[in-house]
Amino acid sequence: MSSLIKEFKIKAKDFIHAGEGSMEIRNSLKSLNLDADIIQRVSICAYEAEMNVVMHGGDGIISLVLDDTGVVVEVMDDGHGIDDINLALTEGYTTAGAEAQQMGFGAGMGLPNIVRNSDYFKIYTEKNKGAYLIMCFRLKNKIGKDCQGRLFTIWNNNKRDGES
Amino acid sequence: MKVRDIQAEFSLEVAAGSSGLDREIAGGDCGDLLSDVMANSRAGDLWLTIQSHQNIMAVAVLKDLAAIILVNGHRPDDITVAKAEQEGIPILLSPTSSYQLAGGLFRAGIMQKEE
């Protein structure tokens, strides 16, 4: 199977279109008749990561790569970054504002949900450069290759504020 | 049991998504934190919540839920209604609390399936 690659834009604070990238990713996987369990896990992780960008990040991209060993989802943004990754990974910890919390977001469950539902997860962040997150999901009975992303170099080469 | 049966039995108002009323119900989930519902709901669930904004539709689509029931008299905004119509996922309205409605749904035979 040749690999499928899709990319969707995420806009900061755009709650109207929030989740649409994740829904497109889910539709892509569904149309290929992937196992229901992996579609569920990818959907949960993609949505949590996408909502993190909408709530906390700058503008960003969510990308899907599917080949015959598994699914890779990458999310990057150009926001202010995550101050303390360990805190962000702690269940219940959130920096979401009151408005987001009233909408049912900001329960501090996003990254913990991603850790639980992905087979591989890694996050990079730098102050004023945003965050880059990669999540991998192995297909049943497939030996996973090294999980590699496409967007990391692009994100990593982004200029920080004030850099010439 | 179908969404339509529950809607009739509990006299729930259909706010949107009537094309999905013939969907079979698998179980149910109550929650107002979207991440909690993302984590714990299952395909075919009824989702009881007070959240009425457009982002509940992404959760319902991504988790393949059978219907959303807005409790305590909450009503969806226009964008939410439009998205529910587009996705064919019913939004039903109940004047009662999640607790009361969930009790009724259990008595009607909608149980949360054990893992």
PDB file of C-alpha atoms in Angstrom:
ATOM      1  CA  MET A   1       0.000   0.000   0.000  1.00  0.00           C
ATOM      2  CA  SER A   2       1.357   3.393  -0.883  1.00  0.00           C
ATOM      3  CA  SER A   3       1.156   5.954   1.846  1.00  0.00           C
ATOM      4  CA  LEU A   4      -1.670   8.430   2.215  1.00  0.00           C
ATOM      5  CA  ILE A   5      -0.771  11.934   3.285  1.00  0.00           C
ATOM      6  CA  LYS A   6      -3.234  14.640   4.309  1.00  0.00           C
ATOM      7  CA  GLU A   7      -2.833  18.026   5.916  1.00  0.00           C
ATOM      8  CA  PHE A   8      -5.296  20.438   7.461  1.00  0.00           C
ATOM      9  CA  LYS A   9      -4.880  23.943   8.848  1.00  0.00           C
ATOM     10  CA  ILE A  10      -5.816  24.799  12.433  1.00  0.00           C
ATOM     11  CA  LYS A  11      -6.659  28.376  13.388  1.00  0.00           C
ATOM     12  CA  ALA A  12      -6.048  29.629  16.900  1.00  0.00           C
ATOM     13  CA  LYS A  13      -9.228  30.527  18.847  1.00  0.00           C
ATOM     14  CA  ASP A  14     -11.458  29.400  15.967  1.00  0.00           C
ATOM     15  CA  PHE A  15     -13.972  27.349  17.941  1.00  0.00           C
ATOM     16  CA  ILE A  16     -16.413  27.326  15.009  1.00  0.00           C
ATOM     17  CA  HIS A  17     -14.179  25.133  12.830  1.00  0.00           C
ATOM     18  CA  ALA A  18     -12.412  23.386  15.705  1.00  0.00           C
ATOM     19  CA  GLY A  19     -12.324  19.633  15.251  1.00  0.00           C
ATOM     20  CA  GLU A  20     -12.782  19.677  11.491  1.00  0.00           C
ATOM     21  CA  GLY A  21      -9.238  18.447  10.809  1.00  0.00           C
ATOM     22  CA  SER A  22      -9.807  15.525  13.172  1.00  0.00           C
ATOM     23  CA  MET A  23     -13.113  14.733  11.486  1.00  0.00           C
ATOM     24  CA  GLU A  24     -11.426  14.722   8.057  1.00  0.00           C
ATOM     25  CA  ILE A  25      -8.762  12.386   9.420  1.00  0.00           C
ATOM     26  CA  ARG A  26     -11.419  10.088  10.827  1.00  0.00           C
ATOM     27  CA  ASN A  27     -13.283  10.090   7.486  1.00  0.00           C
ATOM     28  CA  SER A  28     -10.085   9.205   5.626  1.00  0.00           C
ATOM     29  CA  LEU A  29      -9.413   6.240   7.917  1.00  0.00           C
ATOM     30  CA  LYS A  30     -13.043   5.104   7.796  1.00  0.00           C
ATOM     31  CA  SER A  31     -13.138   5.118   4.012  1.00  0.00           C
ATOM     32  CA  LEU A  32     -10.169   2.746   4.035  1.00  0.00           C
ATOM     33  CA  ASN A  33     -11.986   0.308   6.340  1.00  0.00           C
ATOM     34  CA  LEU A  34      -9.378   0.408   9.064  1.00  0.00           C
ATOM     35  CA  ASP A  35      -9.999  -1.430  12.322  1.00  0.00           C
ATOM     36  CA  ALA A  36     -12.576   0.401  14.497  1.00  0.00           C
ATOM     37  CA  ASP A  37     -10.233   0.399  17.507  1.00  0.00           C
ATOM     38  CA  ILE A  38      -7.458   2.281  15.731  1.00  0.00           C
ATOM     39  CA  ILE A  39      -9.943   4.776  14.223  1.00  0.00           C
ATOM     40  CA  GLN A  40     -11.272   5.472  17.732  1.00  0.00           C
ATOM     41  CA  ARG A  41      -7.800   5.946  19.192  1.00  0.00           C
ATOM     42  CA  VAL A  42      -6.619   8.177  16.361  1.00  0.00           C
ATOM     43  CA  SER A  43      -9.835  10.240  16.590  1.00  0.00           C
ATOM     44  CA  ILE A  44      -9.420  10.858  20.330  1.00  0.00           C
ATOM     45  CA  CYS A  45      -5.757  11.848  19.999  1.00  0.00           C
ATOM     46  CA  ALA A  46      -6.201  13.999  16.892  1.00  0.00           C
ATOM     47  CA  TYR A  47      -9.083  15.885  18.505  1.00  0.00           C
ATOM     48  CA  GLU A  48      -7.279  16.518  21.782  1.00  0.00           C
ATOM     49  CA  ALA A  49      -4.194  17.766  19.958  1.00  0.00           C
ATOM     50  CA  GLU A  50      -6.228  19.919  17.587  1.00  0.00           C
ATOM     51  CA  MET A  51      -8.197  21.464  20.472  1.00  0.00           C
ATOM     52  CA  ASN A  52      -4.963  22.223  22.314  1.00  0.00           C
ATOM     53  CA  VAL A  53      -3.837  24.322  19.349  1.00  0.00           C
ATOM     54  CA  VAL A  54      -7.239  26.054  19.096  1.00  0.00           C
ATOM     55  CA  MET A  55      -7.253  26.861  22.818  1.00  0.00           C
ATOM     56  CA  HIS A  56      -3.626  27.511  23.676  1.00  0.00           C
ATOM     57  CA  GLY A  57      -1.618  27.661  20.493  1.00  0.00           C
ATOM     58  CA  GLY A  58      -0.983  29.885  17.536  1.00  0.00           C
ATOM     59  CA  ASP A  59      -2.062  28.813  14.070  1.00  0.00           C
ATOM     60  CA  GLY A  60      -1.062  25.312  13.176  1.00  0.00           C
ATOM     61  CA  ILE A  61      -1.237  22.225  11.010  1.00  0.00           C
ATOM     62  CA  ILE A  62      -2.519  18.716  11.687  1.00  0.00           C
ATOM     63  CA  SER A  63      -1.230  16.015   9.385  1.00  0.00           C
ATOM     64  CA  LEU A  64      -2.058  12.376   8.775  1.00  0.00           C
ATOM     65  CA  VAL A  65       0.225   9.774   7.235  1.00  0.00           C
ATOM     66  CA  LEU A  66      -1.028   6.239   6.723  1.00  0.00           C
ATOM     67  CA  ASP A  67       1.039   3.421   5.316  1.00  0.00           C
ATOM     68  CA  ASP A  68       0.905  -0.363   5.653  1.00  0.00           C
ATOM     69  CA  THR A  69       2.388  -0.396   9.168  1.00  0.00           C
ATOM     70  CA  GLY A  70       0.353   2.278  10.858  1.00  0.00           C
ATOM     71  CA  VAL A  71      -0.908   5.791  11.275  1.00  0.00           C
ATOM     72  CA  VAL A  72       1.156   8.854  12.140  1.00  0.00           C
ATOM     73  CA  VAL A  73      -0.525  12.081  13.226  1.00  0.00           C
ATOM     74  CA  GLU A  74       1.554  15.233  13.680  1.00  0.00           C
ATOM     75  CA  VAL A  75       0.381  18.558  15.019  1.00  0.00           C
ATOM     76  CA  MET A  76       2.433  21.744  15.051  1.00  0.00           C
ATOM     77  CA  ASP A  77       1.715  25.367  15.898  1.00  0.00           C
ATOM     78  CA  ASP A  78       3.552  28.675  16.088  1.00  0.00           C
ATOM     79  CA  GLY A  79       2.181  29.877  19.422  1.00  0.00           C
ATOM     80  CA  HIS A  80       3.928  30.707  22.679  1.00  0.00           C
ATOM     81  CA  GLY A  81       4.770  27.097  23.481  1.00  0.00           C
ATOM     82  CA  ILE A  82       4.191  25.007  26.582  1.00  0.00           C
ATOM     83  CA  ASP A  83       5.829  26.419  29.718  1.00  0.00           C
ATOM     84  CA  ASP A  84       6.191  23.130  31.590  1.00  0.00           C
ATOM     85  CA  ILE A  85       5.645  19.882  29.692  1.00  0.00           C
ATOM     86  CA  ASN A  86       5.629  17.735  32.822  1.00  0.00           C
ATOM     87  CA  LEU A  87       2.846  19.832  34.322  1.00  0.00           C
ATOM     88  CA  ALA A  88       0.938  19.782  31.021  1.00  0.00           C
ATOM     89  CA  LEU A  89       1.123  15.991  31.030  1.00  0.00           C
ATOM     90  CA  THR A  90      -0.308  15.844  34.555  1.00  0.00           C
ATOM     91  CA  GLU A  91      -3.935  14.748  34.700  1.00  0.00           C
ATOM     92  CA  GLY A  92      -6.130  17.652  35.800  1.00  0.00           C
ATOM     93  CA  TYR A  93      -3.590  20.423  35.168  1.00  0.00           C
ATOM     94  CA  THR A  94      -4.761  23.127  32.785  1.00  0.00           C
ATOM     95  CA  THR A  95      -3.978  26.690  31.792  1.00  0.00           C
ATOM     96  CA  ALA A  96      -7.309  27.125  29.984  1.00  0.00           C
ATOM     97  CA  GLY A  97      -9.300  30.243  30.758  1.00  0.00           C
ATOM     98  CA  ALA A  98     -12.728  30.406  32.396  1.00  0.00           C
ATOM     99  CA  GLU A  99     -14.526  30.701  29.055  1.00  0.00           C
ATOM    100  CA  ALA A 100     -12.966  27.529  27.647  1.00  0.00           C
ATOM    101  CA  GLN A 101     -13.707  25.705  30.894  1.00  0.00           C
ATOM    102  CA  GLN A 102     -17.351  26.746  30.760  1.00  0.00           C
ATOM    103  CA  MET A 103     -17.500  25.190  27.296  1.00  0.00           C
ATOM    104  CA  GLY A 104     -16.310  21.901  28.771  1.00  0.00           C
ATOM    105  CA  PHE A 105     -12.692  22.236  27.648  1.00  0.00           C
ATOM    106  CA  GLY A 106      -9.645  22.647  29.833  1.00  0.00           C
ATOM    107  CA  ALA A 107     -10.232  19.673  32.091  1.00  0.00           C
ATOM    108  CA  GLY A 108      -6.521  18.865  31.991  1.00  0.00           C
ATOM    109  CA  MET A 109      -7.244  15.575  30.242  1.00  0.00           C
ATOM    110  CA  GLY A 110      -6.006  16.321  26.735  1.00  0.00           C
ATOM    111  CA  LEU A 111      -2.394  15.176  26.810  1.00  0.00           C
ATOM    112  CA  PRO A 112      -3.127  12.309  29.269  1.00  0.00           C
ATOM    113  CA  ASN A 113      -5.820  11.080  26.827  1.00  0.00           C
ATOM    114  CA  ILE A 114      -3.232  11.184  24.031  1.00  0.00           C
ATOM    115  CA  VAL A 115      -0.662   9.252  26.087  1.00  0.00           C
ATOM    116  CA  ARG A 116      -3.250   6.572  26.889  1.00  0.00           C
ATOM    117  CA  ASN A 117      -4.540   6.145  23.351  1.00  0.00           C
ATOM    118  CA  SER A 118      -1.384   6.304  21.231  1.00  0.00           C
ATOM    119  CA  ASP A 119       1.343   3.670  20.808  1.00  0.00           C
ATOM    120  CA  TYR A 120       4.066   6.291  20.596  1.00  0.00           C
ATOM    121  CA  PHE A 121       3.967   9.936  21.561  1.00  0.00           C
ATOM    122  CA  LYS A 122       6.526  12.699  21.677  1.00  0.00           C
ATOM    123  CA  ILE A 123       6.249  16.427  22.183  1.00  0.00           C
ATOM    124  CA  TYR A 124       8.713  19.244  21.555  1.00  0.00           C
ATOM    125  CA  THR A 125       8.206  22.833  22.573  1.00  0.00           C
ATOM    126  CA  GLU A 126      10.147  26.056  22.813  1.00  0.00           C
ATOM    127  CA  LYS A 127       9.146  29.401  24.203  1.00  0.00           C
ATOM    128  CA  ASN A 128       7.540  31.600  21.517  1.00  0.00           C
ATOM    129  CA  LYS A 129       8.050  28.890  18.909  1.00  0.00           C
ATOM    130  CA  GLY A 130       5.017  26.785  19.666  1.00  0.00           C
ATOM    131  CA  ALA A 131       4.826  23.039  20.001  1.00  0.00           C
ATOM    132  CA  TYR A 132       5.274  19.979  17.830  1.00  0.00           C
ATOM    133  CA  LEU A 133       3.604  16.710  18.698  1.00  0.00           C
ATOM    134  CA  ILE A 134       3.854  13.327  17.023  1.00  0.00           C
ATOM    135  CA  MET A 135       1.539  10.374  17.748  1.00  0.00           C
ATOM    136  CA  CYS A 136       1.832   6.957  16.186  1.00  0.00           C
ATOM    137  CA  PHE A 137      -0.607   4.070  16.012  1.00  0.00           C
ATOM    138  CA  ARG A 138       0.415   0.606  14.944  1.00  0.00           C
ATOM    139  CA  LEU A 139      -1.850  -1.526  12.802  1.00  0.00           C
ATOM    140  CA  LYS A 140      -2.628  -4.954  14.215  1.00  0.00           C
ATOM    141  CA  ASN A 141      -0.041  -7.649  13.483  1.00  0.00           C
ATOM    142  CA  LYS A 142       2.302  -5.154  11.875  1.00  0.00           C
ATOM    143  CA  ILE A 143       5.789  -4.633  13.133  1.00  0.00           C
ATOM    144  CA  GLY A 144       6.144  -0.925  13.746  1.00  0.00           C
ATOM    145  CA  LYS A 145       8.984   0.827  12.044  1.00  0.00           C
ATOM    146  CA  ASP A 146      10.606   3.811  13.622  1.00  0.00           C
ATOM    147  CA  CYS A 147       7.947   6.427  14.005  1.00  0.00           C
ATOM    148  CA  GLN A 148       9.047   9.421  12.001  1.00  0.00           C
ATOM    149  CA  GLY A 149       7.349  12.666  11.236  1.00  0.00           C
ATOM    150  CA  ARG A 150       7.337  14.922   8.193  1.00  0.00           C
ATOM    151  CA  LEU A 151       6.656  18.222   9.914  1.00  0.00           C
ATOM    152  CA  PHE A 152       9.320  18.315  12.609  1.00  0.00           C
ATOM    153  CA  THR A 153      11.955  19.943  10.404  1.00  0.00           C
ATOM    154  CA  ILE A 154       9.481  22.551   9.205  1.00  0.00           C
ATOM    155  CA  TRP A 155       8.446  23.325  12.773  1.00  0.00           C
ATOM    156  CA  ASN A 156      12.009  23.306  14.036  1.00  0.00           C
ATOM    157  CA  ASN A 157      13.115  25.755  11.351  1.00  0.00           C
ATOM    158  CA  ASN A 158      10.375  28.229  12.224  1.00  0.00           C
ATOM    159  CA  LYS A 159      11.846  31.495  13.284  1.00  0.00           C
ATOM    160  CA  ARG A 160      11.295  32.539  16.841  1.00  0.00           C
ATOM    161  CA  ASP A 161       9.904  35.978  17.628  1.00  0.00           C
ATOM    162  CA  GLY A 162      12.602  38.600  17.364  1.00  0.00           C
ATOM    163  CA  GLU A 163      14.913  36.438  15.287  1.00  0.00           C
ATOM    164  CA  SER A 164      16.097  37.842  12.001  1.00  0.00           C
TER     165      SER A 164
ATOM    166  CA  MET B   1     -33.893   0.184  20.786  1.00  0.00           C
ATOM    167  CA  LYS B   2     -33.730   3.115  18.408  1.00  0.00           C
ATOM    168  CA  VAL B   3     -33.233   6.820  19.115  1.00  0.00           C
ATOM    169  CA  ARG B   4     -36.781   7.343  17.837  1.00  0.00           C
ATOM    170  CA  ASP B   5     -38.189   4.986  20.524  1.00  0.00           C
ATOM    171  CA  ILE B   6     -36.476   6.920  23.330  1.00  0.00           C
ATOM    172  CA  GLN B   7     -37.518  10.252  21.857  1.00  0.00           C
ATOM    173  CA  ALA B   8     -41.171   9.123  21.837  1.00  0.00           C
ATOM    174  CA  GLU B   9     -41.135   7.387  25.229  1.00  0.00           C
ATOM    175  CA  PHE B  10     -39.623  10.379  27.050  1.00  0.00           C
ATOM    176  CA  SER B  11     -41.413  13.022  24.918  1.00  0.00           C
ATOM    177  CA  LEU B  12     -38.098  14.634  23.950  1.00  0.00           C
ATOM    178  CA  GLU B  13     -38.176  17.569  21.554  1.00  0.00           C
ATOM    179  CA  VAL B  14     -36.152  16.998  18.380  1.00  0.00           C
ATOM    180  CA  ALA B  15     -34.017  20.111  17.899  1.00  0.00           C
ATOM    181  CA  ALA B  16     -32.023  18.842  14.923  1.00  0.00           C
ATOM    182  CA  GLY B  17     -30.683  15.826  13.069  1.00  0.00           C
ATOM    183  CA  SER B  18     -33.982  13.964  12.621  1.00  0.00           C
ATOM    184  CA  SER B  19     -32.454  11.915   9.783  1.00  0.00           C
ATOM    185  CA  GLY B  20     -30.559   9.958  12.464  1.00  0.00           C
ATOM    186  CA  LEU B  21     -33.587   8.952  14.557  1.00  0.00           C
ATOM    187  CA  ASP B  22     -33.547   5.358  13.313  1.00  0.00           C
ATOM    188  CA  ARG B  23     -30.055   4.737  14.682  1.00  0.00           C
ATOM    189  CA  GLU B  24     -29.806   1.813  17.114  1.00  0.00           C
ATOM    190  CA  ILE B  25     -28.725   2.769  20.681  1.00  0.00           C
ATOM    191  CA  ALA B  26     -25.845   0.837  22.274  1.00  0.00           C
ATOM    192  CA  GLY B  27     -25.590   2.579  25.659  1.00  0.00           C
ATOM    193  CA  GLY B  28     -25.197   5.966  27.236  1.00  0.00           C
ATOM    194  CA  ASP B  29     -22.817   8.479  28.762  1.00  0.00           C
ATOM    195  CA  CYS B  30     -23.319  11.590  30.910  1.00  0.00           C
ATOM    196  CA  GLY B  31     -20.751  14.376  30.924  1.00  0.00           C
ATOM    197  CA  ASP B  32     -20.107  18.068  30.450  1.00  0.00           C
ATOM    198  CA  LEU B  33     -16.325  17.850  30.076  1.00  0.00           C
ATOM    199  CA  LEU B  34     -15.614  17.184  26.413  1.00  0.00           C
ATOM    200  CA  SER B  35     -12.352  15.329  27.052  1.00  0.00           C
ATOM    201  CA  ASP B  36     -14.108  13.018  29.503  1.00  0.00           C
ATOM    202  CA  VAL B  37     -16.732  12.154  26.900  1.00  0.00           C
ATOM    203  CA  MET B  38     -14.003  11.716  24.260  1.00  0.00           C
ATOM    204  CA  ALA B  39     -12.242   9.300  26.594  1.00  0.00           C
ATOM    205  CA  ASN B  40     -15.177   7.310  27.915  1.00  0.00           C
ATOM    206  CA  SER B  41     -18.121   7.314  25.508  1.00  0.00           C
ATOM    207  CA  ARG B  42     -18.587   4.519  23.030  1.00  0.00           C
ATOM    208  CA  ALA B  43     -20.007   4.213  19.537  1.00  0.00           C
ATOM    209  CA  GLY B  44     -23.804   4.191  19.562  1.00  0.00           C
ATOM    210  CA  ASP B  45     -24.112   5.933  22.943  1.00  0.00           C
ATOM    211  CA  LEU B  46     -26.694   8.517  23.881  1.00  0.00           C
ATOM    212  CA  TRP B  47     -24.817  11.510  25.334  1.00  0.00           C
ATOM    213  CA  LEU B  48     -26.537  13.485  28.090  1.00  0.00           C
ATOM    214  CA  THR B  49     -25.010  16.932  28.607  1.00  0.00           C
ATOM    215  CA  ILE B  50     -25.680  20.594  29.321  1.00  0.00           C
ATOM    216  CA  GLN B  51     -23.129  21.704  26.690  1.00  0.00           C
ATOM    217  CA  SER B  52     -25.018  23.173  23.739  1.00  0.00           C
ATOM    218  CA  HIS B  53     -22.319  24.862  21.614  1.00  0.00           C
ATOM    219  CA  GLN B  54     -21.082  23.723  18.196  1.00  0.00           C
ATOM    220  CA  ASN B  55     -18.091  21.758  19.512  1.00  0.00           C
ATOM    221  CA  ILE B  56     -20.325  18.983  20.880  1.00  0.00           C
ATOM    222  CA  MET B  57     -20.929  17.924  17.276  1.00  0.00           C
ATOM    223  CA  ALA B  58     -17.240  17.158  16.657  1.00  0.00           C
ATOM    224  CA  VAL B  59     -17.253  14.925  19.741  1.00  0.00           C
ATOM    225  CA  ALA B  60     -20.438  13.166  18.578  1.00  0.00           C
ATOM    226  CA  VAL B  61     -19.046  12.598  15.076  1.00  0.00           C
ATOM    227  CA  LEU B  62     -15.595  11.489  16.231  1.00  0.00           C
ATOM    228  CA  LYS B  63     -17.037   9.044  18.794  1.00  0.00           C
ATOM    229  CA  ASP B  64     -19.837   7.916  16.446  1.00  0.00           C
ATOM    230  CA  LEU B  65     -22.516   8.662  19.073  1.00  0.00           C
ATOM    231  CA  ALA B  66     -26.172   7.832  18.378  1.00  0.00           C
ATOM    232  CA  ALA B  67     -27.615  11.122  19.674  1.00  0.00           C
ATOM    233  CA  ILE B  68     -27.020  14.041  22.003  1.00  0.00           C
ATOM    234  CA  ILE B  69     -29.624  14.843  24.657  1.00  0.00           C
ATOM    235  CA  LEU B  70     -29.397  18.364  26.103  1.00  0.00           C
ATOM    236  CA  VAL B  71     -30.720  18.215  29.651  1.00  0.00           C
ATOM    237  CA  ASN B  72     -31.997  20.794  32.163  1.00  0.00           C
ATOM    238  CA  GLY B  73     -33.741  22.754  29.412  1.00  0.00           C
ATOM    239  CA  HIS B  74     -30.593  23.725  27.491  1.00  0.00           C
ATOM    240  CA  ARG B  75     -31.052  24.478  23.798  1.00  0.00           C
ATOM    241  CA  PRO B  76     -28.497  24.306  20.955  1.00  0.00           C
ATOM    242  CA  ASP B  77     -27.335  27.447  19.164  1.00  0.00           C
ATOM    243  CA  ASP B  78     -27.903  27.882  15.409  1.00  0.00           C
ATOM    244  CA  ILE B  79     -24.467  26.652  14.331  1.00  0.00           C
ATOM    245  CA  THR B  80     -24.879  23.511  16.431  1.00  0.00           C
ATOM    246  CA  VAL B  81     -28.277  22.853  14.844  1.00  0.00           C
ATOM    247  CA  ALA B  82     -26.822  23.290  11.350  1.00  0.00           C
ATOM    248  CA  LYS B  83     -23.961  20.888  12.080  1.00  0.00           C
ATOM    249  CA  ALA B  84     -26.319  18.283  13.544  1.00  0.00           C
ATOM    250  CA  GLU B  85     -28.480  18.467  10.418  1.00  0.00           C
ATOM    251  CA  GLN B  86     -25.405  18.101   8.234  1.00  0.00           C
ATOM    252  CA  GLU B  87     -24.081  15.105  10.172  1.00  0.00           C
ATOM    253  CA  GLY B  88     -27.465  13.456  10.727  1.00  0.00           C
ATOM    254  CA  ILE B  89     -26.909  13.128  14.461  1.00  0.00           C
ATOM    255  CA  PRO B  90     -30.056  13.965  16.454  1.00  0.00           C
ATOM    256  CA  ILE B  91     -30.039  16.594  19.204  1.00  0.00           C
ATOM    257  CA  LEU B  92     -32.902  15.922  21.603  1.00  0.00           C
ATOM    258  CA  LEU B  93     -34.049  18.237  24.385  1.00  0.00           C
ATOM    259  CA  SER B  94     -35.085  17.306  27.908  1.00  0.00           C
ATOM    260  CA  PRO B  95     -36.320  19.611  30.684  1.00  0.00           C
ATOM    261  CA  THR B  96     -35.104  17.161  33.343  1.00  0.00           C
ATOM    262  CA  SER B  97     -31.648  16.578  34.830  1.00  0.00           C
ATOM    263  CA  SER B  98     -29.056  14.062  33.588  1.00  0.00           C
ATOM    264  CA  TYR B  99     -29.606  12.051  36.774  1.00  0.00           C
ATOM    265  CA  GLN B 100     -33.346  11.791  36.323  1.00  0.00           C
ATOM    266  CA  LEU B 101     -33.211  11.041  32.600  1.00  0.00           C
ATOM    267  CA  ALA B 102     -30.410   8.480  32.955  1.00  0.00           C
ATOM    268  CA  GLY B 103     -32.519   6.672  35.577  1.00  0.00           C
ATOM    269  CA  GLY B 104     -35.436   6.566  33.174  1.00  0.00           C
ATOM    270  CA  LEU B 105     -33.215   5.328  30.334  1.00  0.00           C
ATOM    271  CA  PHE B 106     -31.926   2.505  32.530  1.00  0.00           C
ATOM    272  CA  ARG B 107     -35.481   1.486  33.400  1.00  0.00           C
ATOM    273  CA  ALA B 108     -36.283   1.547  29.678  1.00  0.00           C
ATOM    274  CA  GLY B 109     -33.497  -0.973  29.096  1.00  0.00           C
ATOM    275  CA  ILE B 110     -30.630   1.262  27.913  1.00  0.00           C
ATOM    276  CA  MET B 111     -27.717  -0.058  29.947  1.00  0.00           C
ATOM    277  CA  GLN B 112     -24.075   0.900  29.688  1.00  0.00           C
ATOM    278  CA  LYS B 113     -22.368  -2.211  28.390  1.00  0.00           C
ATOM    279  CA  GLU B 114     -19.584  -3.578  30.577  1.00  0.00           C
ATOM    280  CA  GLU B 115     -16.157  -3.857  28.988  1.00  0.00           C
TER     281      GLU B 115
END
